[in-house]
Short mmCIF file of C-alpha atoms in Angstrom, two decimals:
data_model
loop_
_atom_site.label_atom_id
_atom_site.label_comp_id
_atom_site.label_asym_id
_atom_site.label_seq_id
_atom_site.Cartn_x
_atom_site.Cartn_y
_atom_site.Cartn_z
CA UNK A 1 71.05 -37.55 13.84
CA UNK A 2 68.57 -34.72 13.19
CA UNK A 3 67.89 -32.41 16.09
CA UNK A 4 64.51 -32.40 17.83
CA UNK A 5 63.17 -29.36 15.97
CA UNK A 6 63.97 -30.82 12.54
CA UNK A 7 62.53 -34.20 13.54
CA UNK A 8 59.37 -32.57 14.81
CA UNK A 9 58.94 -30.53 11.62
CA UNK A 10 59.34 -33.65 9.51
CA UNK A 11 56.73 -35.46 11.62
CA UNK A 12 54.33 -32.54 11.23
CA UNK A 13 54.88 -32.40 7.49
CA UNK A 14 54.38 -36.14 7.15
CA UNK A 15 51.14 -36.05 9.14
CA UNK A 16 49.66 -33.17 7.15
CA UNK A 17 50.82 -34.73 3.89
CA UNK A 18 49.05 -37.96 4.78
CA UNK A 19 45.79 -36.11 5.47
CA UNK A 20 45.99 -33.95 2.38
CA UNK A 21 46.94 -36.83 0.09
CA UNK A 22 44.34 -39.24 1.40
CA UNK A 23 46.88 -42.07 1.25
CA UNK A 24 45.77 -45.31 2.95
CA UNK A 25 48.17 -48.07 3.93
CA UNK A 26 47.28 -51.78 3.94
CA UNK A 27 48.72 -53.49 7.03
CA UNK A 28 48.20 -56.16 9.65
CA UNK A 29 45.55 -55.27 12.24
CA UNK A 30 47.19 -53.88 15.36
CA UNK A 31 46.24 -52.68 18.82
CA UNK A 32 46.25 -48.97 19.56
CA UNK A 33 49.81 -49.44 20.76
CA UNK A 34 50.82 -50.90 17.38
CA UNK A 35 51.17 -54.53 18.41
CA UNK A 36 49.91 -57.04 15.79
CA UNK A 37 46.61 -58.79 16.52
CA UNK A 38 46.55 -62.56 16.11
CA UNK A 39 42.78 -63.14 16.15
CA UNK A 40 40.21 -60.45 15.46
CA UNK A 41 37.22 -62.84 15.37
CA UNK A 42 37.23 -64.76 18.66
CA UNK A 43 37.43 -63.55 22.27
CA UNK A 44 39.60 -65.38 24.79
CA UNK A 45 37.48 -67.62 27.01
CA UNK A 46 38.03 -70.00 29.90
CA UNK A 47 37.47 -73.16 27.88
CA UNK A 48 35.02 -73.63 24.99
CA UNK A 49 31.97 -72.63 27.08
CA UNK A 50 33.61 -70.62 29.81
CA UNK A 51 33.37 -66.88 30.55
CA UNK A 52 35.36 -64.33 28.60
CA UNK A 53 38.70 -63.43 30.14
CA UNK A 54 39.47 -59.92 31.31
CA UNK A 55 43.02 -60.44 30.08
CA UNK A 56 41.85 -60.24 26.47
CA UNK A 57 43.22 -56.72 26.13
CA UNK A 58 42.35 -56.49 22.43
CA UNK A 59 38.68 -57.20 23.16
CA UNK A 60 38.62 -54.72 26.05
CA UNK A 61 40.39 -52.00 24.06
CA UNK A 62 38.15 -52.57 21.05
CA UNK A 63 34.97 -52.19 23.14
CA UNK A 64 36.38 -49.21 25.05
CA UNK A 65 37.22 -47.40 21.85
CA UNK A 66 33.83 -48.25 20.33
CA UNK A 67 32.09 -46.77 23.39
CA UNK A 68 34.02 -43.55 22.84
CA UNK A 69 33.66 -43.13 19.08
CA UNK A 70 31.54 -40.03 19.33
CA UNK A 71 32.66 -36.59 20.33
CA UNK A 72 29.94 -34.07 21.20
CA UNK A 73 27.99 -33.02 18.13
CA UNK A 74 28.40 -29.41 17.10
CA UNK A 75 25.66 -27.23 18.57
CA UNK A 76 25.30 -25.63 15.14
CA UNK A 77 26.67 -26.81 11.77
CA UNK A 78 26.49 -30.46 12.89
CA UNK A 79 25.66 -31.77 9.41
CA UNK A 80 28.83 -31.13 7.43
CA UNK A 81 30.79 -32.14 4.35
CA UNK A 82 34.51 -31.54 3.85
CA UNK A 83 36.89 -31.40 0.89
CA UNK A 84 40.56 -30.60 0.32
CA UNK A 85 41.95 -28.24 -2.27
CA UNK A 86 44.20 -25.25 -2.77
CA UNK A 87 44.07 -21.48 -3.13
CA UNK A 88 46.11 -19.44 -5.61
CA UNK A 89 46.21 -15.63 -5.57
CA UNK A 90 45.66 -13.75 -8.80
CA UNK A 91 46.42 -10.17 -7.74
CA UNK A 92 49.14 -8.44 -5.82
CA UNK A 93 47.46 -6.85 -2.79
CA UNK A 94 50.61 -6.18 -0.76
CA UNK A 95 49.49 -2.55 -0.63
CA UNK A 96 46.56 -3.78 1.49
CA UNK A 97 47.99 -6.65 3.54
CA UNK A 98 51.21 -8.36 4.58
CA UNK A 99 49.42 -11.74 4.70
CA UNK A 100 51.67 -14.10 2.74
CA UNK A 101 48.75 -16.22 1.56
CA UNK A 102 48.18 -13.55 -1.10
CA UNK A 103 51.80 -13.47 -2.32
CA UNK A 104 51.86 -13.87 -6.12
CA UNK A 105 52.89 -17.41 -7.06
CA UNK A 106 51.83 -18.93 -3.73
CA UNK A 107 49.75 -22.12 -3.62
CA UNK A 108 48.13 -22.68 -0.24
CA UNK A 109 46.48 -25.98 0.81
CA UNK A 110 42.93 -25.58 2.10
CA UNK A 111 40.25 -27.65 3.75
CA UNK A 112 36.64 -26.52 3.31
CA UNK A 113 33.70 -27.66 5.40
CA UNK A 114 30.21 -26.99 4.04
CA UNK A 115 27.25 -27.49 6.36
CA UNK A 116 23.70 -26.79 7.31
CA UNK A 117 23.23 -24.84 10.54
CA UNK A 118 20.35 -26.08 12.67
CA UNK A 119 20.03 -29.75 11.67
CA UNK A 120 21.58 -32.71 13.49
CA UNK A 121 24.23 -34.97 11.96
CA UNK A 122 21.79 -37.18 10.03
CA UNK A 123 19.28 -34.53 8.99
CA UNK A 124 18.33 -33.86 5.36
CA UNK A 125 20.57 -31.43 3.52
CA UNK A 126 17.53 -29.89 1.84
CA UNK A 127 16.72 -27.64 4.80
CA UNK A 128 15.52 -24.04 4.91
CA UNK A 129 18.75 -23.01 6.52
CA UNK A 130 21.89 -20.98 5.84
CA UNK A 131 24.84 -23.03 4.61
CA UNK A 132 28.14 -22.90 6.42
CA UNK A 133 31.15 -22.17 4.20
CA UNK A 134 34.28 -22.49 6.36
CA UNK A 135 37.76 -22.46 4.82
CA UNK A 136 40.99 -23.35 6.59
CA UNK A 137 44.08 -22.01 4.83
CA UNK A 138 47.30 -23.82 5.83
CA UNK A 139 49.53 -20.79 5.24
CA UNK A 140 53.26 -20.27 5.82
CA UNK A 141 52.34 -17.90 8.65
CA UNK A 142 50.03 -20.36 10.40
CA UNK A 143 46.40 -21.28 9.86
CA UNK A 144 43.80 -18.75 8.76
CA UNK A 145 40.14 -19.72 9.16
CA UNK A 146 37.63 -17.78 7.06
CA UNK A 147 34.39 -18.94 8.68
CA UNK A 148 31.34 -17.78 6.76
CA UNK A 149 28.02 -18.72 5.19
CA UNK A 150 26.40 -18.61 1.77
CA UNK A 151 25.09 -15.04 2.21
CA UNK A 152 26.78 -11.73 2.95
CA UNK A 153 24.57 -11.01 6.00
CA UNK A 154 23.25 -12.60 9.19
CA UNK A 155 20.08 -12.55 11.33
CA UNK A 156 21.43 -10.67 14.35
CA UNK A 157 24.06 -7.98 14.87
CA UNK A 158 25.17 -8.62 18.45
CA UNK A 159 26.69 -11.88 19.73
CA UNK A 160 24.82 -11.58 23.02
CA UNK A 161 21.71 -12.69 21.09
CA UNK A 162 23.34 -15.71 19.43
CA UNK A 163 22.31 -18.33 22.04
CA UNK A 164 18.73 -16.99 21.92
CA UNK A 165 18.70 -17.11 18.13
CA UNK A 166 19.94 -20.71 18.11
CA UNK A 167 17.54 -21.86 20.84
CA UNK A 168 14.57 -20.42 18.94
CA UNK A 169 15.56 -22.12 15.69
CA UNK A 170 16.79 -25.49 16.95
CA UNK A 171 14.30 -28.25 17.83
CA UNK A 172 11.90 -27.44 20.64
CA UNK A 173 13.13 -28.23 24.15
CA UNK A 174 9.76 -29.95 24.73
CA UNK A 175 9.01 -31.82 21.50
CA UNK A 176 12.45 -32.14 19.92
CA UNK A 177 11.00 -30.76 16.65
CA UNK A 178 11.71 -27.43 14.96
CA UNK A 179 8.72 -25.13 15.29
CA UNK A 180 7.98 -21.95 13.27
CA UNK A 181 6.06 -20.67 16.29
CA UNK A 182 9.30 -20.48 18.26
CA UNK A 183 11.32 -19.15 15.34
CA UNK A 184 8.97 -16.28 14.54
CA UNK A 185 8.37 -15.51 18.20
CA UNK A 186 12.08 -14.62 18.30
CA UNK A 187 12.14 -12.87 14.92
CA UNK A 188 9.05 -10.79 15.80
CA UNK A 189 11.27 -9.13 18.40
CA UNK A 190 14.28 -8.96 16.07
CA UNK A 191 13.53 -6.58 13.19
CA UNK A 192 17.13 -6.65 11.92
CA UNK A 193 16.49 -10.27 10.83
CA UNK A 194 14.04 -9.09 8.13
CA UNK A 195 16.80 -8.83 5.51
CA UNK A 196 18.24 -12.29 6.18
CA UNK A 197 14.80 -13.92 6.32
CA UNK A 198 14.02 -12.47 2.91
CA UNK A 199 17.18 -14.08 1.53
CA UNK A 200 16.58 -17.36 3.37
CA UNK A 201 13.16 -18.00 1.89
CA UNK A 202 14.20 -17.47 -1.71
CA UNK A 203 15.18 -20.39 -3.93
CA UNK A 204 18.82 -19.64 -3.09
CA UNK A 205 17.89 -20.69 0.44
CA UNK A 206 17.75 -24.27 -0.80
CA UNK A 207 20.94 -24.90 -2.85
CA UNK A 208 20.84 -28.01 -5.04
CA UNK A 209 24.58 -28.47 -4.50
CA UNK A 210 27.36 -27.08 -2.38
CA UNK A 211 29.02 -26.33 -5.72
CA UNK A 212 26.13 -24.05 -6.66
CA UNK A 213 26.37 -21.43 -3.95
CA UNK A 214 28.58 -18.49 -3.07
CA UNK A 215 30.25 -17.94 0.27
CA UNK A 216 30.92 -14.82 2.30
CA UNK A 217 32.94 -13.95 5.37
CA UNK A 218 29.84 -11.90 6.38
CA UNK A 219 31.72 -9.48 8.64
CA UNK A 220 34.12 -6.69 7.87
CA UNK A 221 37.74 -7.54 8.65
CA UNK A 222 40.85 -5.41 8.74
CA UNK A 223 43.72 -5.80 6.31
CA UNK A 224 47.03 -4.35 7.50
CA UNK A 225 50.00 -3.76 5.20
CA UNK A 226 53.71 -3.67 6.02
CA UNK A 227 53.46 0.05 6.78
CA UNK A 228 50.74 -0.52 9.36
CA UNK A 229 48.05 1.05 7.18
CA UNK A 230 44.54 -0.28 7.75
CA UNK A 231 41.72 -1.03 5.32
CA UNK A 232 38.38 -2.66 6.08
CA UNK A 233 37.46 -5.55 3.78
CA UNK A 234 34.68 -8.04 3.14
CA UNK A 235 35.37 -11.45 1.57
CA UNK A 236 33.21 -13.09 -1.11
CA UNK A 237 33.65 -16.57 -2.59
CA UNK A 238 31.98 -16.50 -6.02
CA UNK A 239 31.09 -19.89 -7.49
CA UNK A 240 32.36 -20.51 -11.01
CA UNK A 241 29.60 -23.12 -11.29
CA UNK A 242 26.84 -20.54 -10.86
CA UNK A 243 24.06 -20.45 -8.25
CA UNK A 244 21.19 -22.94 -8.47
CA UNK A 245 18.49 -23.74 -5.95
CA UNK A 246 15.46 -25.97 -5.51
CA UNK A 247 12.04 -24.37 -5.92
CA UNK A 248 9.53 -24.85 -3.06
CA UNK A 249 7.30 -27.28 -4.93
CA UNK A 250 10.26 -29.54 -5.75
CA UNK A 251 11.73 -29.84 -2.26
CA UNK A 252 9.69 -32.84 -0.95
CA UNK A 253 10.52 -34.97 -3.99
CA UNK A 254 14.17 -33.98 -3.76
CA UNK A 255 14.36 -35.06 -0.11
CA UNK A 256 12.58 -38.30 -0.93
CA UNK A 257 15.01 -39.07 -3.73
CA UNK A 258 18.25 -38.24 -1.90
CA UNK A 259 18.50 -36.28 1.33
CA UNK A 260 22.29 -36.32 1.03
CA UNK A 261 21.99 -34.45 -2.25
CA UNK A 262 24.56 -31.72 -1.59
CA UNK A 263 27.26 -34.11 -0.39
CA UNK A 264 26.65 -36.74 -3.07
CA UNK A 265 26.81 -34.11 -5.80
CA UNK A 266 30.01 -32.50 -4.47
CA UNK A 267 31.87 -35.78 -4.00
CA UNK A 268 30.69 -37.28 -7.29
CA UNK A 269 31.97 -34.27 -9.23
CA UNK A 270 35.32 -34.19 -7.43
CA UNK A 271 35.81 -37.93 -7.99
CA UNK A 272 35.07 -37.46 -11.70
CA UNK A 273 37.71 -34.74 -11.94
CA UNK A 274 35.12 -31.99 -12.29
CA UNK A 275 36.79 -29.89 -9.61
CA UNK A 276 34.60 -27.03 -8.32
CA UNK A 277 36.14 -23.57 -8.13
CA UNK A 278 35.36 -20.33 -6.37
CA UNK A 279 36.93 -16.94 -7.08
CA UNK A 280 37.74 -14.84 -4.03
CA UNK A 281 36.67 -11.20 -4.20
CA UNK A 282 37.07 -8.40 -1.69
CA UNK A 283 35.38 -5.09 -1.07
CA UNK A 284 37.69 -2.45 0.40
CA UNK A 285 37.06 0.70 2.43
CA UNK A 286 39.33 3.05 4.33
CA UNK A 287 38.42 3.72 7.97
CA UNK A 288 37.08 7.15 6.98
CA UNK A 289 34.85 5.62 4.29
CA UNK A 290 32.97 3.50 6.84
CA UNK A 291 30.73 6.49 7.52
CA UNK A 292 29.57 6.84 3.93
CA UNK A 293 26.42 4.72 4.36
CA UNK A 294 23.01 5.54 5.76
CA UNK A 295 23.43 2.50 8.02
CA UNK A 296 26.24 1.33 10.29
CA UNK A 297 28.93 -0.23 8.05
CA UNK A 298 29.93 -2.73 10.77
CA UNK A 299 26.37 -4.05 11.12
CA UNK A 300 26.50 -7.63 9.82
CA UNK A 301 22.83 -7.54 8.80
CA UNK A 302 23.79 -5.15 5.98
CA UNK A 303 25.75 -5.39 2.74
CA UNK A 304 28.09 -2.67 1.54
CA UNK A 305 26.17 -1.08 -1.30
CA UNK A 306 27.95 0.51 -4.25
CA UNK A 307 31.38 -0.73 -3.18
CA UNK A 308 33.07 -2.52 -6.11
CA UNK A 309 34.48 -6.00 -5.71
CA UNK A 310 38.01 -6.94 -6.68
CA UNK A 311 39.08 -10.49 -7.58
CA UNK A 312 42.19 -11.60 -5.69
CA UNK A 313 42.39 -15.37 -6.19
CA UNK A 314 40.77 -18.73 -6.89
CA UNK A 315 40.12 -21.80 -4.78
CA UNK A 316 39.88 -25.30 -6.28
CA UNK A 317 38.57 -28.35 -4.41
CA UNK A 318 40.14 -31.51 -5.78
CA UNK A 319 40.18 -34.22 -3.11
CA UNK A 320 37.55 -36.12 -1.14
CA UNK A 321 38.71 -36.93 2.41
CA UNK A 322 39.67 -40.55 3.07
CA UNK A 323 38.26 -40.47 6.62
CA UNK A 324 35.13 -38.54 7.53
CA UNK A 325 35.72 -38.39 11.27
CA UNK A 326 39.40 -37.39 11.17
CA UNK A 327 38.69 -34.59 8.72
CA UNK A 328 35.13 -33.30 8.47
CA UNK A 329 34.14 -34.12 12.05
CA UNK A 330 37.37 -33.30 13.86
CA UNK A 331 38.10 -30.20 11.80
CA UNK A 332 37.73 -27.14 13.99
CA UNK A 333 37.22 -23.63 12.64
CA UNK A 334 37.31 -20.34 14.51
CA UNK A 335 37.29 -16.79 13.11
CA UNK A 336 39.91 -15.89 15.75
CA UNK A 337 42.44 -17.98 13.79
CA UNK A 338 44.06 -15.21 11.76
CA UNK A 339 47.51 -14.50 10.34
CA UNK A 340 49.60 -11.31 10.32
CA UNK A 341 47.97 -8.85 7.94
CA UNK A 342 44.39 -9.91 8.73
CA UNK A 343 42.68 -8.68 11.90
CA UNK A 344 39.11 -8.45 13.24
CA UNK A 345 36.95 -5.38 12.87
CA UNK A 346 34.78 -3.94 15.63
CA UNK A 347 31.68 -5.75 14.29
CA UNK A 348 29.80 -6.78 17.47
CA UNK A 349 28.81 -10.19 16.13
CA UNK A 350 32.35 -10.97 15.01
CA UNK A 351 33.76 -9.85 18.36
CA UNK A 352 31.65 -12.47 20.14
CA UNK A 353 32.46 -15.17 17.60
CA UNK A 354 36.19 -14.65 18.19
CA UNK A 355 35.76 -16.20 21.63
CA UNK A 356 32.79 -18.52 21.19
CA UNK A 357 34.00 -20.61 18.25
CA UNK A 358 37.44 -21.42 19.62
CA UNK A 359 35.95 -22.14 23.04
CA UNK A 360 33.33 -24.48 21.54
CA UNK A 361 36.02 -26.42 19.64
CA UNK A 362 38.12 -26.73 22.77
CA UNK A 363 35.13 -28.19 24.61
CA UNK A 364 34.01 -30.41 21.73
CA UNK A 365 37.36 -31.88 20.64
CA UNK A 366 39.70 -31.06 23.53
CA UNK A 367 42.28 -28.53 24.63
CA UNK A 368 44.81 -29.84 22.12
CA UNK A 369 42.47 -29.91 19.13
CA UNK A 370 44.84 -27.82 17.04
CA UNK A 371 47.50 -30.53 17.16
CA UNK A 372 45.25 -33.00 15.32
CA UNK A 373 46.41 -33.55 11.71
CA UNK A 374 43.42 -31.81 10.13
CA UNK A 375 43.86 -28.70 12.30
CA UNK A 376 47.65 -28.69 12.62
CA UNK A 377 49.53 -25.85 10.93
CA UNK A 378 52.17 -26.75 8.34
CA UNK A 379 54.65 -24.55 10.21
CA UNK A 380 56.28 -25.38 13.57
CA UNK A 381 54.30 -24.39 16.66
CA UNK A 382 56.10 -22.92 19.66
CA UNK A 383 53.54 -21.54 22.10
CA UNK A 384 54.73 -22.65 25.55
CA UNK A 385 51.43 -24.43 26.17
CA UNK A 386 51.71 -27.86 27.73
CA UNK A 387 50.00 -30.99 28.95
CA UNK A 388 46.26 -31.62 28.83
CA UNK A 389 44.44 -34.58 27.34
CA UNK A 390 45.78 -35.95 24.04
CA UNK A 391 48.80 -33.62 23.97
CA UNK A 392 51.07 -34.68 21.12
CA UNK A 393 52.86 -31.36 20.65
CA UNK A 394 56.33 -32.68 21.61
CA UNK A 395 57.29 -29.56 23.55
CA UNK A 396 61.03 -29.46 24.24
CA UNK A 397 63.11 -27.93 27.03
CA UNK A 398 62.39 -26.28 30.37
CA UNK A 399 61.75 -22.74 29.11
CA UNK A 400 58.00 -22.94 28.54
CA UNK A 401 57.66 -19.31 29.51
CA UNK A 402 58.63 -15.85 28.31
CA UNK A 403 60.63 -13.73 29.07
CA UNK A 404 63.51 -16.11 29.68
CA UNK A 405 67.32 -16.06 29.53
CA UNK A 406 67.59 -19.84 29.08
CA UNK A 407 65.06 -20.10 26.28
CA UNK A 408 64.91 -18.46 22.87
CA UNK A 409 61.18 -18.00 22.34
CA UNK A 410 60.15 -14.40 21.94
CA UNK A 411 57.47 -12.28 20.32
CA UNK A 412 57.92 -10.65 16.92
CA UNK A 413 57.12 -6.92 17.11
CA UNK A 414 56.68 -6.73 13.33
CA UNK A 415 53.38 -8.63 13.55
CA UNK A 416 51.97 -6.75 16.55
CA UNK A 417 48.32 -5.83 15.95
CA UNK A 418 47.49 -2.33 14.85
CA UNK A 419 46.31 0.30 17.29
CA UNK A 420 42.70 1.37 16.88
CA UNK A 421 41.69 4.87 18.06
CA UNK A 422 38.87 4.85 20.61
CA UNK A 423 36.61 7.56 22.00
CA UNK A 424 33.54 7.80 24.21
CA UNK A 425 32.54 5.75 27.23
CA UNK A 426 31.77 2.12 27.90
CA UNK A 427 28.13 1.44 27.12
CA UNK A 428 25.50 -1.21 26.68
CA UNK A 429 23.27 0.20 23.97
CA UNK A 430 22.15 -0.74 20.48
CA UNK A 431 23.98 0.73 17.51
CA UNK A 432 22.78 3.89 15.85
CA UNK A 433 21.59 3.87 12.23
CA UNK A 434 19.83 0.49 12.36
CA UNK A 435 17.48 0.75 9.34
CA UNK A 436 16.45 -2.93 9.57
CA UNK A 437 13.99 -2.89 6.65
CA UNK A 438 15.95 -0.91 4.07
CA UNK A 439 17.95 -3.66 2.37
CA UNK A 440 15.23 -6.32 2.71
CA UNK A 441 13.06 -4.16 0.47
CA UNK A 442 15.89 -3.48 -1.95
CA UNK A 443 16.61 -7.18 -2.21
CA UNK A 444 12.94 -8.09 -2.72
CA UNK A 445 12.61 -5.58 -5.54
CA UNK A 446 15.72 -6.98 -7.23
CA UNK A 447 14.18 -10.45 -7.57
CA UNK A 448 12.58 -11.78 -10.73
CA UNK A 449 8.84 -12.42 -10.68
CA UNK A 450 9.41 -16.16 -10.40
CA UNK A 451 11.79 -15.67 -7.47
CA UNK A 452 9.29 -13.34 -5.78
CA UNK A 453 6.57 -15.95 -6.20
CA UNK A 454 8.78 -18.68 -4.74
CA UNK A 455 9.71 -16.42 -1.82
CA UNK A 456 6.05 -15.75 -1.02
CA UNK A 457 5.22 -19.47 -1.30
CA UNK A 458 8.04 -20.60 0.99
CA UNK A 459 7.78 -17.84 3.61
CA UNK A 460 3.99 -17.86 3.83
CA UNK A 461 4.11 -21.62 4.34
CA UNK A 462 5.95 -21.18 7.64
CA UNK A 463 4.22 -17.95 8.67
CA UNK A 464 0.84 -19.70 8.29
CA UNK A 465 1.87 -22.11 11.03
CA UNK A 466 2.37 -19.32 13.57
CA UNK A 467 -0.49 -19.48 16.10
CA UNK A 468 0.30 -16.28 18.01
CA UNK A 469 -1.39 -13.47 16.09
CA UNK A 470 0.79 -10.80 17.68
CA UNK A 471 3.95 -12.49 16.39
CA UNK A 472 2.51 -13.18 12.95
CA UNK A 473 1.23 -9.64 12.41
CA UNK A 474 4.45 -8.11 13.71
CA UNK A 475 6.41 -10.17 11.16
CA UNK A 476 4.02 -9.22 8.36
CA UNK A 477 4.42 -5.57 9.34
CA UNK A 478 8.22 -5.90 9.08
CA UNK A 479 7.94 -7.30 5.58
CA UNK A 480 5.36 -4.64 4.64
CA UNK A 481 7.70 -1.96 5.94
CA UNK A 482 10.46 -3.39 3.73
CA UNK A 483 8.20 -3.28 0.68
CA UNK A 484 4.43 -2.72 0.59
CA UNK A 485 3.89 -5.24 -2.22
CA UNK A 486 5.96 -7.80 -0.33
CA UNK A 487 3.93 -7.38 2.85
CA UNK A 488 0.60 -7.28 1.03
CA UNK A 489 1.30 -10.50 -0.86
CA UNK A 490 2.40 -12.28 2.34
CA UNK A 491 -0.73 -11.04 4.13
CA UNK A 492 -2.92 -12.42 1.38
CA UNK A 493 -1.03 -15.74 1.25
CA UNK A 494 -1.40 -16.21 5.03
CA UNK A 495 -5.08 -15.13 4.97
CA UNK A 496 -4.32 -12.20 7.26
CA UNK A 497 -5.94 -8.78 7.63
CA UNK A 498 -3.90 -6.47 5.42
CA UNK A 499 -5.36 -3.34 7.01
CA UNK A 500 -4.11 -4.52 10.40
CA UNK A 501 -0.69 -5.16 8.92
CA UNK A 502 -0.61 -1.65 7.44
CA UNK A 503 -1.64 -0.11 10.76
CA UNK A 504 1.22 -1.82 12.62
CA UNK A 505 3.71 -0.98 9.87
CA UNK A 506 2.69 2.70 9.94
CA UNK A 507 3.92 2.92 13.53
CA UNK A 508 7.36 1.55 12.70
CA UNK A 509 10.11 4.08 12.19
CA UNK A 510 12.53 3.47 9.33
CA UNK A 511 15.38 3.45 11.85
CA UNK A 512 13.39 1.35 14.33
CA UNK A 513 13.78 1.96 18.05
CA UNK A 514 12.75 -0.15 21.03
CA UNK A 515 9.59 1.95 21.33
CA UNK A 516 8.48 0.71 17.92
CA UNK A 517 7.61 -2.69 19.38
CA UNK A 518 4.40 -2.93 21.41
#
């Protein structure tokens, strides 16, 4: 007879294999306990016209389960689409990291969940919204979640502002409808969002397919090699299909034709064997090189300029899930899920996400969410955790603690996290070297004339709905500060007083301080 550890590993492997293969088995209908059901059409009653009997356990169980079919919707990224695939490395980067997922010849299963951010589960996919691009790597060292979006930057740089950002951009607490007045009331006090807003309102802000967009990890991460040497990296998924978006004038017709456009396109292509692929690139800096920029290199509202990218692998998506709920809906991603050789940087937004995402998944799905097939690692788990709702971990033995002389669980010093030098005092202050308008202007000037026109059309459409003049003119001044042509064109398109915009912009410092806001 196999011992418990071998049996457990085989059960884990079988469960993951079933999810990844999408295999469905035809069988007799059973109860949740596995007993066969004799009649799935008629309830048990007391005679032909009598009341239904409480003893009809199949009826009761069926209704109970139906009442409990929904888990709490994600606060953000509720509208999602998942697909299975695999990642293969193409470069030896052992000099940078000991993460085995990048070992030459490896082939790592992945599950990717694409999503919109602010919409509810049934909302149109054609939304002026970032797109989530979350990848779960089922590696031989445990699961690694690379949780990003379709741009290399974000709206805010400190996680303490994340609830405020979401509240301002989700539907109004009064009307239940998204409102540009609330959005731009927040952004008027958040100059660092100028860069991301400029990206958001371009045609790339409305992808015509999940296949036709890139993905980024957004933040800097640390790679650590076997010698303990540290490099800072940024991850970039580059679509082999190219980047295509929907122009502003075509959006209403697109929604009217198919508001599940992104999902339908992705699944149709996978089912036809037209498997989408993304190449994974990294940018690399030494700790000393972080200071080379005019801005703070760990500010997630900025890109690393003039740092070359290096291709390190390719991801292929080749399987549509067989069950939406058990995969796309129950899948749980958290940037704190890392493997030896990959560690977080000191990026303030990332530091907050390390806690918030895992905590949200634990609330949404349950304390044992990582034991569900879609989230379960392909390697044995031995963490000493126990009990809780829906625990199927099959923990063995009495030694669920460490240190112990009767158990054999122990830490592995070779994968201890690196030590990061610190200096200074504790503080609660904004970062230095903010420069919130610098890259927004650079990005605007890099656009083609058609893309500039589409940006002005889309952004002015929402800015024109802002009733509070102070908010509207503050936003226009931010865009003018980024680029005078940009701000002037938006002022004209929103029928605003350009001289007033210039006057406000003239009082804004390039490095923006709290005193710059009236």
